């Protein structure tokens, strides 16, 4: 295939036309590992709350690459030297930053693999692709791992104001219909600069940064941590945990071959070998949905009840509170429920449980967003801003929840 044939364009509902910059990027997009992202939902089970939120990680990754192209253009215009190799490394790293996501995003990480995070799997897949592409991803991997000496390159990929956050806030806001999250990514990118290889935002862009942080806070509480999305993801985690428990006891559950492998084996980062990587890349949302449809009819009361809840969107009740939930309250409910449904007290933990969620729009501990003042001094956005609400945005907000079946109301 000729080079020309590979310089395609995508029509994106957010940015209009997205161009593929070169043949290597085209080949990476065409690779089955990347095409799998078409079958991974960007917002997990949020479509149970926001019916339009059916967009995919594939969508998001292309959007991030598009924003990175804009960022490189702006920085070069401001005489920041970025070599063609560095430019390509930025495009590859941002394009592949989410390639390690499992089905329905975070539900997998805490159920059928043992604390293996998607960033770690992304790196495993990048290394695998680097072998296939004869080392052409080496610099991108170095940048992604934070091992490259030009700090701003990592900041564009992963920081408190990166291409990833800029795209997902704008995209998730668009598809969910929650307009509060609509950030002005174009303005933010125009205000970017680099001083001593560190990313800064020019002083006149401070209001755009404030709006960005506020949008992030609103999207977390209104969309990402919406109580219905939260309870749906918690139920899915419990379903996968129960399925794994039954499989370990020797029960044969109907599901796809890749999913069965993760059910039957204890998968940690140390055991994530080439075979595991291959099977992981065969897993997507469809494996989970088809398994849930089969598990609805299983004899196991726990597995079938929880599967039905997600398929029919008839979920557990969830209550959010600012105070910790007393254990005694839970205990009484568990006893009642276990007697009613002839299950053990331990098994009632699948239906009645508590936990907490945290959100912080801006972290003072992480790498700060730096503002470049007109007098060339640089300061943290919280110090530079005259907005009191920016200080409150850096507070860690914790909420507690309790989940229980509706019949216990």
PDB file of C-alpha atoms in Angstrom, residues 177-316:
ATOM      1  CA  UNK A 177     -25.288  16.104  27.091  1.00  0.00           C
ATOM      2  CA  UNK A 178     -23.874  17.594  30.308  1.00  0.00           C
ATOM      3  CA  UNK A 179     -22.790  20.978  28.963  1.00  0.00           C
ATOM      4  CA  UNK A 180     -20.947  21.989  32.174  1.00  0.00           C
ATOM      5  CA  UNK A 181     -17.969  19.864  31.089  1.00  0.00           C
ATOM      6  CA  UNK A 182     -17.453  21.603  27.753  1.00  0.00           C
ATOM      7  CA  UNK A 183     -13.910  22.949  28.062  1.00  0.00           C
ATOM      8  CA  UNK A 184     -12.282  25.315  25.585  1.00  0.00           C
ATOM      9  CA  UNK A 185      -9.400  23.036  24.600  1.00  0.00           C
ATOM     10  CA  UNK A 186      -8.444  25.244  21.643  1.00  0.00           C
ATOM     11  CA  UNK A 187      -7.925  28.307  23.859  1.00  0.00           C
ATOM     12  CA  UNK A 188      -5.982  26.282  26.454  1.00  0.00           C
ATOM     13  CA  UNK A 189      -3.640  24.911  23.786  1.00  0.00           C
ATOM     14  CA  UNK A 190      -3.117  28.391  22.301  1.00  0.00           C
ATOM     15  CA  UNK A 191      -1.991  29.586  25.760  1.00  0.00           C
ATOM     16  CA  UNK A 192       0.629  26.836  26.189  1.00  0.00           C
ATOM     17  CA  UNK A 193       4.335  27.504  26.188  1.00  0.00           C
ATOM     18  CA  UNK A 194       7.530  25.816  27.346  1.00  0.00           C
ATOM     19  CA  UNK A 195      10.126  27.351  29.695  1.00  0.00           C
ATOM     20  CA  UNK A 196      13.245  25.302  30.571  1.00  0.00           C
ATOM     21  CA  UNK A 197      11.565  22.198  29.099  1.00  0.00           C
ATOM     22  CA  UNK A 198       8.591  22.587  31.471  1.00  0.00           C
ATOM     23  CA  UNK A 199       5.030  23.208  30.288  1.00  0.00           C
ATOM     24  CA  UNK A 200       3.502  26.548  31.312  1.00  0.00           C
ATOM     25  CA  UNK A 201       0.283  28.434  30.572  1.00  0.00           C
ATOM     26  CA  UNK A 202       0.599  32.097  29.695  1.00  0.00           C
ATOM     27  CA  UNK A 203      -0.998  34.464  32.213  1.00  0.00           C
ATOM     28  CA  UNK A 204      -3.850  35.500  29.926  1.00  0.00           C
ATOM     29  CA  UNK A 205      -4.972  31.854  29.825  1.00  0.00           C
ATOM     30  CA  UNK A 206      -5.609  31.677  33.592  1.00  0.00           C
ATOM     31  CA  UNK A 207      -9.394  32.033  33.279  1.00  0.00           C
ATOM     32  CA  UNK A 208      -9.493  29.162  30.791  1.00  0.00           C
ATOM     33  CA  UNK A 209      -7.568  27.022  33.317  1.00  0.00           C
ATOM     34  CA  UNK A 210     -10.032  27.988  36.070  1.00  0.00           C
ATOM     35  CA  UNK A 211     -12.958  27.037  33.816  1.00  0.00           C
ATOM     36  CA  UNK A 212     -11.201  23.749  32.941  1.00  0.00           C
ATOM     37  CA  UNK A 213     -10.759  22.818  36.626  1.00  0.00           C
ATOM     38  CA  UNK A 214     -14.325  23.779  37.462  1.00  0.00           C
ATOM     39  CA  UNK A 215     -15.614  21.708  34.519  1.00  0.00           C
ATOM     40  CA  UNK A 216     -13.584  18.761  35.761  1.00  0.00           C
ATOM     41  CA  UNK A 217     -15.131  19.019  39.222  1.00  0.00           C
ATOM     42  CA  UNK A 218     -18.671  19.224  37.825  1.00  0.00           C
ATOM     43  CA  UNK A 219     -18.113  16.294  35.445  1.00  0.00           C
ATOM     44  CA  UNK A 220     -16.809  14.103  38.270  1.00  0.00           C
ATOM     45  CA  UNK A 221     -19.754  14.660  40.592  1.00  0.00           C
ATOM     46  CA  UNK A 222     -22.424  14.926  37.921  1.00  0.00           C
ATOM     47  CA  UNK A 223     -21.263  12.239  35.486  1.00  0.00           C
ATOM     48  CA  UNK A 224     -18.294  10.013  36.404  1.00  0.00           C
ATOM     49  CA  UNK A 225     -19.338   9.577  40.049  1.00  0.00           C
ATOM     50  CA  UNK A 226     -23.073   9.805  39.400  1.00  0.00           C
ATOM     51  CA  UNK A 227     -24.588   7.427  41.910  1.00  0.00           C
ATOM     52  CA  UNK A 228     -26.344   5.242  39.299  1.00  0.00           C
ATOM     53  CA  UNK A 229     -23.157   4.862  37.200  1.00  0.00           C
ATOM     54  CA  UNK A 230     -21.285   4.129  40.409  1.00  0.00           C
ATOM     55  CA  UNK A 231     -23.648   1.411  41.626  1.00  0.00           C
ATOM     56  CA  UNK A 232     -23.748  -0.185  38.139  1.00  0.00           C
ATOM     57  CA  UNK A 233     -19.940  -0.413  38.048  1.00  0.00           C
ATOM     58  CA  UNK A 234     -19.849  -1.797  41.596  1.00  0.00           C
ATOM     59  CA  UNK A 235     -22.412  -4.479  40.640  1.00  0.00           C
ATOM     60  CA  UNK A 236     -20.392  -5.396  37.544  1.00  0.00           C
ATOM     61  CA  UNK A 237     -17.267  -5.775  39.698  1.00  0.00           C
ATOM     62  CA  UNK A 238     -19.246  -8.053  42.049  1.00  0.00           C
ATOM     63  CA  UNK A 239     -20.573 -10.134  39.121  1.00  0.00           C
ATOM     64  CA  UNK A 240     -17.062 -10.758  37.800  1.00  0.00           C
ATOM     65  CA  UNK A 241     -15.799 -11.527  41.294  1.00  0.00           C
ATOM     66  CA  UNK A 242     -18.614 -14.052  41.853  1.00  0.00           C
ATOM     67  CA  UNK A 243     -18.047 -15.648  38.437  1.00  0.00           C
ATOM     68  CA  UNK A 244     -14.354 -16.044  39.242  1.00  0.00           C
ATOM     69  CA  UNK A 245     -15.187 -17.544  42.650  1.00  0.00           C
ATOM     70  CA  UNK A 246     -17.575 -20.102  41.078  1.00  0.00           C
ATOM     71  CA  UNK A 247     -15.042 -20.971  38.350  1.00  0.00           C
ATOM     72  CA  UNK A 248     -12.397 -21.609  41.019  1.00  0.00           C
ATOM     73  CA  UNK A 249     -14.844 -24.032  42.659  1.00  0.00           C
ATOM     74  CA  UNK A 250     -15.069 -25.959  39.383  1.00  0.00           C
ATOM     75  CA  UNK A 251     -18.371 -24.554  38.070  1.00  0.00           C
ATOM     76  CA  UNK A 252     -18.237 -24.239  34.270  1.00  0.00           C
ATOM     77  CA  UNK A 253     -19.778 -20.916  33.285  1.00  0.00           C
ATOM     78  CA  UNK A 254     -20.655 -20.083  29.682  1.00  0.00           C
ATOM     79  CA  UNK A 255     -18.433 -17.259  28.402  1.00  0.00           C
ATOM     80  CA  UNK A 256     -15.908 -16.471  25.676  1.00  0.00           C
ATOM     81  CA  UNK A 257     -12.506 -18.168  25.639  1.00  0.00           C
ATOM     82  CA  UNK A 258     -10.511 -15.030  26.606  1.00  0.00           C
ATOM     83  CA  UNK A 259     -12.861 -14.272  29.508  1.00  0.00           C
ATOM     84  CA  UNK A 260     -12.703 -17.905  30.660  1.00  0.00           C
ATOM     85  CA  UNK A 261      -8.890 -17.701  30.769  1.00  0.00           C
ATOM     86  CA  UNK A 262      -9.043 -14.713  33.147  1.00  0.00           C
ATOM     87  CA  UNK A 263     -11.676 -16.504  35.240  1.00  0.00           C
ATOM     88  CA  UNK A 264      -9.577 -19.652  35.575  1.00  0.00           C
ATOM     89  CA  UNK A 265      -6.192 -18.048  36.188  1.00  0.00           C
ATOM     90  CA  UNK A 266      -4.794 -15.725  38.816  1.00  0.00           C
ATOM     91  CA  UNK A 267      -3.422 -12.895  36.695  1.00  0.00           C
ATOM     92  CA  UNK A 268      -0.937 -10.470  38.251  1.00  0.00           C
ATOM     93  CA  UNK A 269       1.564  -8.136  36.621  1.00  0.00           C
ATOM     94  CA  UNK A 270       4.273 -10.800  37.058  1.00  0.00           C
ATOM     95  CA  UNK A 271       2.235 -13.456  35.226  1.00  0.00           C
ATOM     96  CA  UNK A 272       1.192 -11.124  32.405  1.00  0.00           C
ATOM     97  CA  UNK A 273       3.244 -12.958  29.777  1.00  0.00           C
ATOM     98  CA  UNK A 274       2.898 -12.912  25.973  1.00  0.00           C
ATOM     99  CA  UNK A 275       0.042 -15.431  25.965  1.00  0.00           C
ATOM    100  CA  UNK A 276      -1.868 -13.383  28.568  1.00  0.00           C
ATOM    101  CA  UNK A 277      -1.316 -10.185  26.569  1.00  0.00           C
ATOM    102  CA  UNK A 278      -2.673 -11.913  23.434  1.00  0.00           C
ATOM    103  CA  UNK A 279      -5.799 -13.089  25.268  1.00  0.00           C
ATOM    104  CA  UNK A 280      -6.286  -9.716  26.937  1.00  0.00           C
ATOM    105  CA  UNK A 281      -6.410  -8.037  23.516  1.00  0.00           C
ATOM    106  CA  UNK A 282      -9.294 -10.343  22.567  1.00  0.00           C
ATOM    107  CA  UNK A 283     -11.382  -9.059  25.498  1.00  0.00           C
ATOM    108  CA  UNK A 284     -13.907  -6.266  25.038  1.00  0.00           C
ATOM    109  CA  UNK A 285     -17.322  -5.053  26.260  1.00  0.00           C
ATOM    110  CA  UNK A 286     -19.113  -7.627  24.107  1.00  0.00           C
ATOM    111  CA  UNK A 287     -17.522 -10.544  26.012  1.00  0.00           C
ATOM    112  CA  UNK A 288     -18.906  -9.122  29.251  1.00  0.00           C
ATOM    113  CA  UNK A 289     -22.406  -8.313  27.956  1.00  0.00           C
ATOM    114  CA  UNK A 290     -22.835 -11.731  26.323  1.00  0.00           C
ATOM    115  CA  UNK A 291     -21.572 -13.428  29.510  1.00  0.00           C
ATOM    116  CA  UNK A 292     -24.078 -11.448  31.623  1.00  0.00           C
ATOM    117  CA  UNK A 293     -26.895 -12.539  29.283  1.00  0.00           C
ATOM    118  CA  UNK A 294     -25.887 -16.175  29.791  1.00  0.00           C
ATOM    119  CA  UNK A 295     -25.318 -15.823  33.524  1.00  0.00           C
ATOM    120  CA  UNK A 296     -28.829 -14.425  34.051  1.00  0.00           C
ATOM    121  CA  UNK A 297     -30.034 -18.024  33.742  1.00  0.00           C
ATOM    122  CA  UNK A 298     -27.467 -19.685  35.995  1.00  0.00           C
ATOM    123  CA  UNK A 299     -28.536 -21.649  39.074  1.00  0.00           C
ATOM    124  CA  UNK A 300     -26.381 -19.527  41.353  1.00  0.00           C
ATOM    125  CA  UNK A 301     -28.717 -16.974  42.949  1.00  0.00           C
ATOM    126  CA  UNK A 302     -25.984 -14.357  43.386  1.00  0.00           C
ATOM    127  CA  UNK A 303     -24.606 -14.536  39.841  1.00  0.00           C
ATOM    128  CA  UNK A 304     -28.005 -14.590  38.143  1.00  0.00           C
ATOM    129  CA  UNK A 305     -29.491 -11.810  40.316  1.00  0.00           C
ATOM    130  CA  UNK A 306     -26.559  -9.440  39.814  1.00  0.00           C
ATOM    131  CA  UNK A 307     -26.381 -10.161  36.046  1.00  0.00           C
ATOM    132  CA  UNK A 308     -30.105  -9.400  35.667  1.00  0.00           C
ATOM    133  CA  UNK A 309     -29.640  -6.110  37.502  1.00  0.00           C
ATOM    134  CA  UNK A 310     -27.240  -4.802  34.846  1.00  0.00           C
ATOM    135  CA  UNK A 311     -28.986  -6.267  31.792  1.00  0.00           C
ATOM    136  CA  UNK A 312     -32.396  -4.932  32.869  1.00  0.00           C
ATOM    137  CA  UNK A 313     -31.085  -1.785  34.580  1.00  0.00           C
ATOM    138  CA  UNK A 314     -32.825  -2.770  37.777  1.00  0.00           C
ATOM    139  CA  UNK A 315     -29.974  -1.908  40.111  1.00  0.00           C
ATOM    140  CA  UNK A 316     -29.319  -1.919  43.827  1.00  0.00           C
TER     141      UNK A 316
END
